[in-house]
C-alpha atoms as a printed R data frame, in Angstrom:
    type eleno elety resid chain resno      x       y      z
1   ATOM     1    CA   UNK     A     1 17.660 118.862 37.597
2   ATOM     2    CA   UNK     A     2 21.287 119.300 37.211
3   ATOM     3    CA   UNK     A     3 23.720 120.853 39.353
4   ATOM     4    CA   UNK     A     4 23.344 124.669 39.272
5   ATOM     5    CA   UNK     A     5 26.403 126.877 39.679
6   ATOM     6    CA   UNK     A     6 26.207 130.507 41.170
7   ATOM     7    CA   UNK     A     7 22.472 131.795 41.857
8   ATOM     8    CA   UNK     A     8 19.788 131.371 39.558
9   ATOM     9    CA   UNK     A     9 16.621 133.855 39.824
10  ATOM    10    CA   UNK     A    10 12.849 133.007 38.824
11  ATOM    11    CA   UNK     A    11 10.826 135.712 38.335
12  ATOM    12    CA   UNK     A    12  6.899 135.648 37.116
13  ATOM    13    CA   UNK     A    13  3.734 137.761 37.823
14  ATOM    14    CA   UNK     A    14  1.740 135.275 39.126
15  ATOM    15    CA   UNK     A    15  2.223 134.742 43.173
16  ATOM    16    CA   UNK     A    16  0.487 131.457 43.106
17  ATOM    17    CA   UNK     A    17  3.046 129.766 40.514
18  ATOM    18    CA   UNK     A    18  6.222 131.423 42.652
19  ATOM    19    CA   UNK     A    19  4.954 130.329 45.641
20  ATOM    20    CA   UNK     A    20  4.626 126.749 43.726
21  ATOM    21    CA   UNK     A    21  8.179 126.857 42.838
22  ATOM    22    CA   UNK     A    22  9.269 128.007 46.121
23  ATOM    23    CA   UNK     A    23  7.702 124.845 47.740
24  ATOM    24    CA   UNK     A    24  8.994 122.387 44.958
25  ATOM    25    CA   UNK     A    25 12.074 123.543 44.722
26  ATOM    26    CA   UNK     A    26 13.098 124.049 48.334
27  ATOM    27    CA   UNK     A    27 15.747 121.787 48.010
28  ATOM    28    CA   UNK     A    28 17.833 124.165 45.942
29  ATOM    29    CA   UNK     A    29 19.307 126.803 47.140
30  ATOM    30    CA   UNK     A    30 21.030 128.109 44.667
31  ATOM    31    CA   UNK     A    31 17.439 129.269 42.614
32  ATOM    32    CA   UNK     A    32 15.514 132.405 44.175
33  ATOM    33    CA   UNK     A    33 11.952 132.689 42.746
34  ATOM    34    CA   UNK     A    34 10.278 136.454 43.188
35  ATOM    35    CA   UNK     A    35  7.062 138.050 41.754
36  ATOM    36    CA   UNK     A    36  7.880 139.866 38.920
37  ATOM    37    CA   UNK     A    37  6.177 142.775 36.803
38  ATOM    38    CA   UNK     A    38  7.822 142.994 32.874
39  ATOM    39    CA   UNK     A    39  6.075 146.438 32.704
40  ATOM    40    CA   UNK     A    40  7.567 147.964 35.731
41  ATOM    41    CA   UNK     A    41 11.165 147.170 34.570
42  ATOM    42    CA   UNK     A    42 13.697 147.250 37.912
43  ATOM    43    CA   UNK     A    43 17.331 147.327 38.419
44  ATOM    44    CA   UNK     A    44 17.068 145.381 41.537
45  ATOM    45    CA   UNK     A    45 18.413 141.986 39.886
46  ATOM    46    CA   UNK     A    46 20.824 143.028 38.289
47  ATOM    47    CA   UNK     A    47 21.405 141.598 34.900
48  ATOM    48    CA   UNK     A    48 21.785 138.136 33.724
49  ATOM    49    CA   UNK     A    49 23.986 136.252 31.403
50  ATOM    50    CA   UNK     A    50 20.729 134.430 30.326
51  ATOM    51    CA   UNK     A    51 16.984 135.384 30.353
52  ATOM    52    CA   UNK     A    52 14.868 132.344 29.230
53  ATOM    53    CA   UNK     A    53 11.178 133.701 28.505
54  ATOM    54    CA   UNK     A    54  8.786 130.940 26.707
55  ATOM    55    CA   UNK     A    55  5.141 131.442 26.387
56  ATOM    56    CA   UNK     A    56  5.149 135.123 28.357
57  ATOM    57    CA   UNK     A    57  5.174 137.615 25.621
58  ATOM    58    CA   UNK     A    58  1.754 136.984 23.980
59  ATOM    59    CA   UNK     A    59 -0.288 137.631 27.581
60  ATOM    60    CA   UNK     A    60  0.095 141.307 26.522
61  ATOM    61    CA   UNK     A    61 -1.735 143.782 24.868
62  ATOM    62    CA   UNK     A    62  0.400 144.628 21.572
63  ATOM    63    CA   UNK     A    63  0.912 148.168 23.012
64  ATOM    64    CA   UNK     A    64  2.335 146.703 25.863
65  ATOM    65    CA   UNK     A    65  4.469 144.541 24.184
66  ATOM    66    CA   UNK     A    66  7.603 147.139 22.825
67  ATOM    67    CA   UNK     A    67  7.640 147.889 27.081
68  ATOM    68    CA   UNK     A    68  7.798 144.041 27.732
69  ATOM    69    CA   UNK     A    69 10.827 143.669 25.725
70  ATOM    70    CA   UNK     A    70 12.988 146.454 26.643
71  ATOM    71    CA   UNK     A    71 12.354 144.803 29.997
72  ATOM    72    CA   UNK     A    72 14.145 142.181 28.584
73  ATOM    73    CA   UNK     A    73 16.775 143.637 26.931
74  ATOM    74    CA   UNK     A    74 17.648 145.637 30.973
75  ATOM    75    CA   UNK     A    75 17.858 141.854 32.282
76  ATOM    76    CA   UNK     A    76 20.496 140.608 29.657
77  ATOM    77    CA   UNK     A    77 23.990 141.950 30.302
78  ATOM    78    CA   UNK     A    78 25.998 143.319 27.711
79  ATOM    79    CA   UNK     A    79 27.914 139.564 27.077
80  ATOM    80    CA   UNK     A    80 24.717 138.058 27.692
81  ATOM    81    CA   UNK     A    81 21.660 136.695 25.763
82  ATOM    82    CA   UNK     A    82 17.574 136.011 25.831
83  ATOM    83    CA   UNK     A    83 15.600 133.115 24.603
84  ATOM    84    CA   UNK     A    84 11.733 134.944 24.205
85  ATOM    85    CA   UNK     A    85  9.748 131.894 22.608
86  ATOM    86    CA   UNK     A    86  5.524 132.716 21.542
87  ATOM    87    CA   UNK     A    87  2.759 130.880 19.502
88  ATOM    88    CA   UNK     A    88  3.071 131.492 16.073
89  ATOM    89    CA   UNK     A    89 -0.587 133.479 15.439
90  ATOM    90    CA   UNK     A    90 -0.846 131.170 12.050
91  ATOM    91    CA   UNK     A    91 -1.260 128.249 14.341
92  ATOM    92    CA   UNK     A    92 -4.100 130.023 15.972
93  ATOM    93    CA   UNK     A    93 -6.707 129.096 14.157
94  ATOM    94    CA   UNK     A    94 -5.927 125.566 15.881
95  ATOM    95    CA   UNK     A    95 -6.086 127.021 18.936
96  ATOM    96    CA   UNK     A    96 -7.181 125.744 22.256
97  ATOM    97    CA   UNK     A    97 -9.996 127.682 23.835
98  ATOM    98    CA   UNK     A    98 -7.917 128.570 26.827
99  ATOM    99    CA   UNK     A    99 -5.475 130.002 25.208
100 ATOM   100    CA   UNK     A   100 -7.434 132.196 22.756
101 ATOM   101    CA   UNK     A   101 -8.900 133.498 25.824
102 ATOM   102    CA   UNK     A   102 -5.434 134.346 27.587
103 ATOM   103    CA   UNK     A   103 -3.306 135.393 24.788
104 ATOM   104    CA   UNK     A   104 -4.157 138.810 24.340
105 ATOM   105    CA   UNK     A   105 -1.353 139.457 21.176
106 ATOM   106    CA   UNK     A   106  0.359 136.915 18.975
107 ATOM   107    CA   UNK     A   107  2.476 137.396 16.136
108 ATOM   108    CA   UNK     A   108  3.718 136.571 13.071
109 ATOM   109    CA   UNK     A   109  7.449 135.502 12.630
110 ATOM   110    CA   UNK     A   110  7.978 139.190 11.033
111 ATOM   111    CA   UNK     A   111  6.516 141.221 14.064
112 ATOM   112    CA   UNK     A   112  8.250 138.884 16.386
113 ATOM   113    CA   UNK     A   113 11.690 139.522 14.995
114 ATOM   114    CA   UNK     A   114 11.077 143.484 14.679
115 ATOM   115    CA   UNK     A   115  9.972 143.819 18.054
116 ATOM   116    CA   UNK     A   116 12.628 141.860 19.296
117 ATOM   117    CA   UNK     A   117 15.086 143.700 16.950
118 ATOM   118    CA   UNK     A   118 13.895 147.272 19.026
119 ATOM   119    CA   UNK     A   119 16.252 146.461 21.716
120 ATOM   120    CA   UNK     A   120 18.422 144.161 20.871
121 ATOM   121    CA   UNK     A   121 21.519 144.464 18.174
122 ATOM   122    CA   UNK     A   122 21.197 140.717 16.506
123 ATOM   123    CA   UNK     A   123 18.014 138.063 16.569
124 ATOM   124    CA   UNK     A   124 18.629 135.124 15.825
125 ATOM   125    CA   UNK     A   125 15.262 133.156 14.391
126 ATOM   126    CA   UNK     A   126 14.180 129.735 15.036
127 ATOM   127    CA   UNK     A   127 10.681 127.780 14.562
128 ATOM   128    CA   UNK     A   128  9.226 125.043 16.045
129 ATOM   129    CA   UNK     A   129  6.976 122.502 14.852
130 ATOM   130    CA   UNK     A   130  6.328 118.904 16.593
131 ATOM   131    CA   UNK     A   131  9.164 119.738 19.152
132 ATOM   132    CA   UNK     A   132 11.870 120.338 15.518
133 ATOM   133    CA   UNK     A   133 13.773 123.400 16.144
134 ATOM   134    CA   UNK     A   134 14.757 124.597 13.070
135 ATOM   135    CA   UNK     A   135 15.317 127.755 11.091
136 ATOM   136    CA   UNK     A   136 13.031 126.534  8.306
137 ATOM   137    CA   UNK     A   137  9.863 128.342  6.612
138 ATOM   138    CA   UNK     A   138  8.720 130.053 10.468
139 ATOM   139    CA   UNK     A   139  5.618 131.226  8.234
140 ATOM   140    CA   UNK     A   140  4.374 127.793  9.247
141 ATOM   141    CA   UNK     A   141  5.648 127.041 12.419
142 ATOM   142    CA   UNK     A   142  3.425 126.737 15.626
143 ATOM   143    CA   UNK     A   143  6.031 128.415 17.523
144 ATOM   144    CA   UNK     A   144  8.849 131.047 17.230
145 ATOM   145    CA   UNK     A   145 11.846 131.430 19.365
146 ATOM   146    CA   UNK     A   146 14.009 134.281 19.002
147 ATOM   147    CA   UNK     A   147 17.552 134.205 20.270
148 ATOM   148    CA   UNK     A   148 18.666 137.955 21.320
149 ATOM   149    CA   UNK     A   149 21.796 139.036 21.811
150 ATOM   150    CA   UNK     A   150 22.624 143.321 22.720
C-alpha cells in the first residue's frame, strides 16, 4: 500500500469485513473503517473528494437502488467524483452460483448509466472485460464502471 495523505474512511455494512480491515490494517492510521448503511444516508462523514464503490450496488433490490445512489451522490463533494462498478446482467447467464444467490438487481449498461445519471450531472461509461477497461461495446462487457461527477 502506498503512502496515504490526509484521512481515508472505509465504510461497509457488513461488521465482520470492518472488523477484518480494522485488524489488517492497524498499521495505518491514516484509514478509519466504520459500519455503514447506503440506505440510511448520514452527514456524519462529511463528503469526499472520492467514493470508490465496486461490486456494492447490485446487493439491492432495484427499488432500493435510486436510494443507494443518492447516497452516493451526498458522499461526493461538489469538486469531487465516484467510481460505482457492477456485473454486467448479460454476463449473468455465466454466473457463479454464489453470486446469483446474492445479487439481488443487476443491470444493463443503459439502466446503469440512468440511474447513475439521477444524481449526478455527467457519467462517464467504461466496460470491463478480462481486466480491459475500455469504453467499447459495454453491451458485452462482464462489468460496468461508471465514473460520476455532480
Amino acid at each position: 500500500m502506498s503512502k496515504l495523505r490526509g484521512k481515508h474512511q472505509g465504510l461497509d455494512f457488513d461488521s465482520a469485513l470492518i472488523e477484518a480491515n480494522r485488524i489488517n490494517h492497524a498499521k495505518h492510521s491514516s484509514i478509519n473503517f466504520e459500519c455503514f448503511d447506503l440506505l440510511k444516508p448520514t452527514t456524519k462523514y462529511g463528503t469526499f473528494d472520492a467514493v470508490i464503490s465496486m461490486d456494492v450496488i447490485e446487493h439491492f433490490h432495484k427499488e432500493q437502488i435510486p436510494q443507494v445512489v443518492k447516497s452516493y451522490r451526498g458522499l461526493v463533494g461538489q469538486s469531487g467524483f465516484a467510481v460505482i462498478g457492477t456485473p454486467n446482467s448479460a454476463s449473468a447467464p455465466y454466473a457463479s452460483a454464489r453470486r446469483k444467490a446474492t445479487h439481488l438487481h443487476e443491470m444493463g449498461p443503459e439502466e446503469f448509466q440512468e440511474v447513475l445519471s439521477k444524481e449526478f450531472g455527467r457519467v462517464f461509461m467504461f466496460s470491463m472485460t478480462d481486466e480491459t477497461v475500455s469504453t467499447s461495446f459495454n453491451k458485452m462487457a462482464w462489468y460496468l464502471i461508471g465514473v460520476c461527477v455532480p
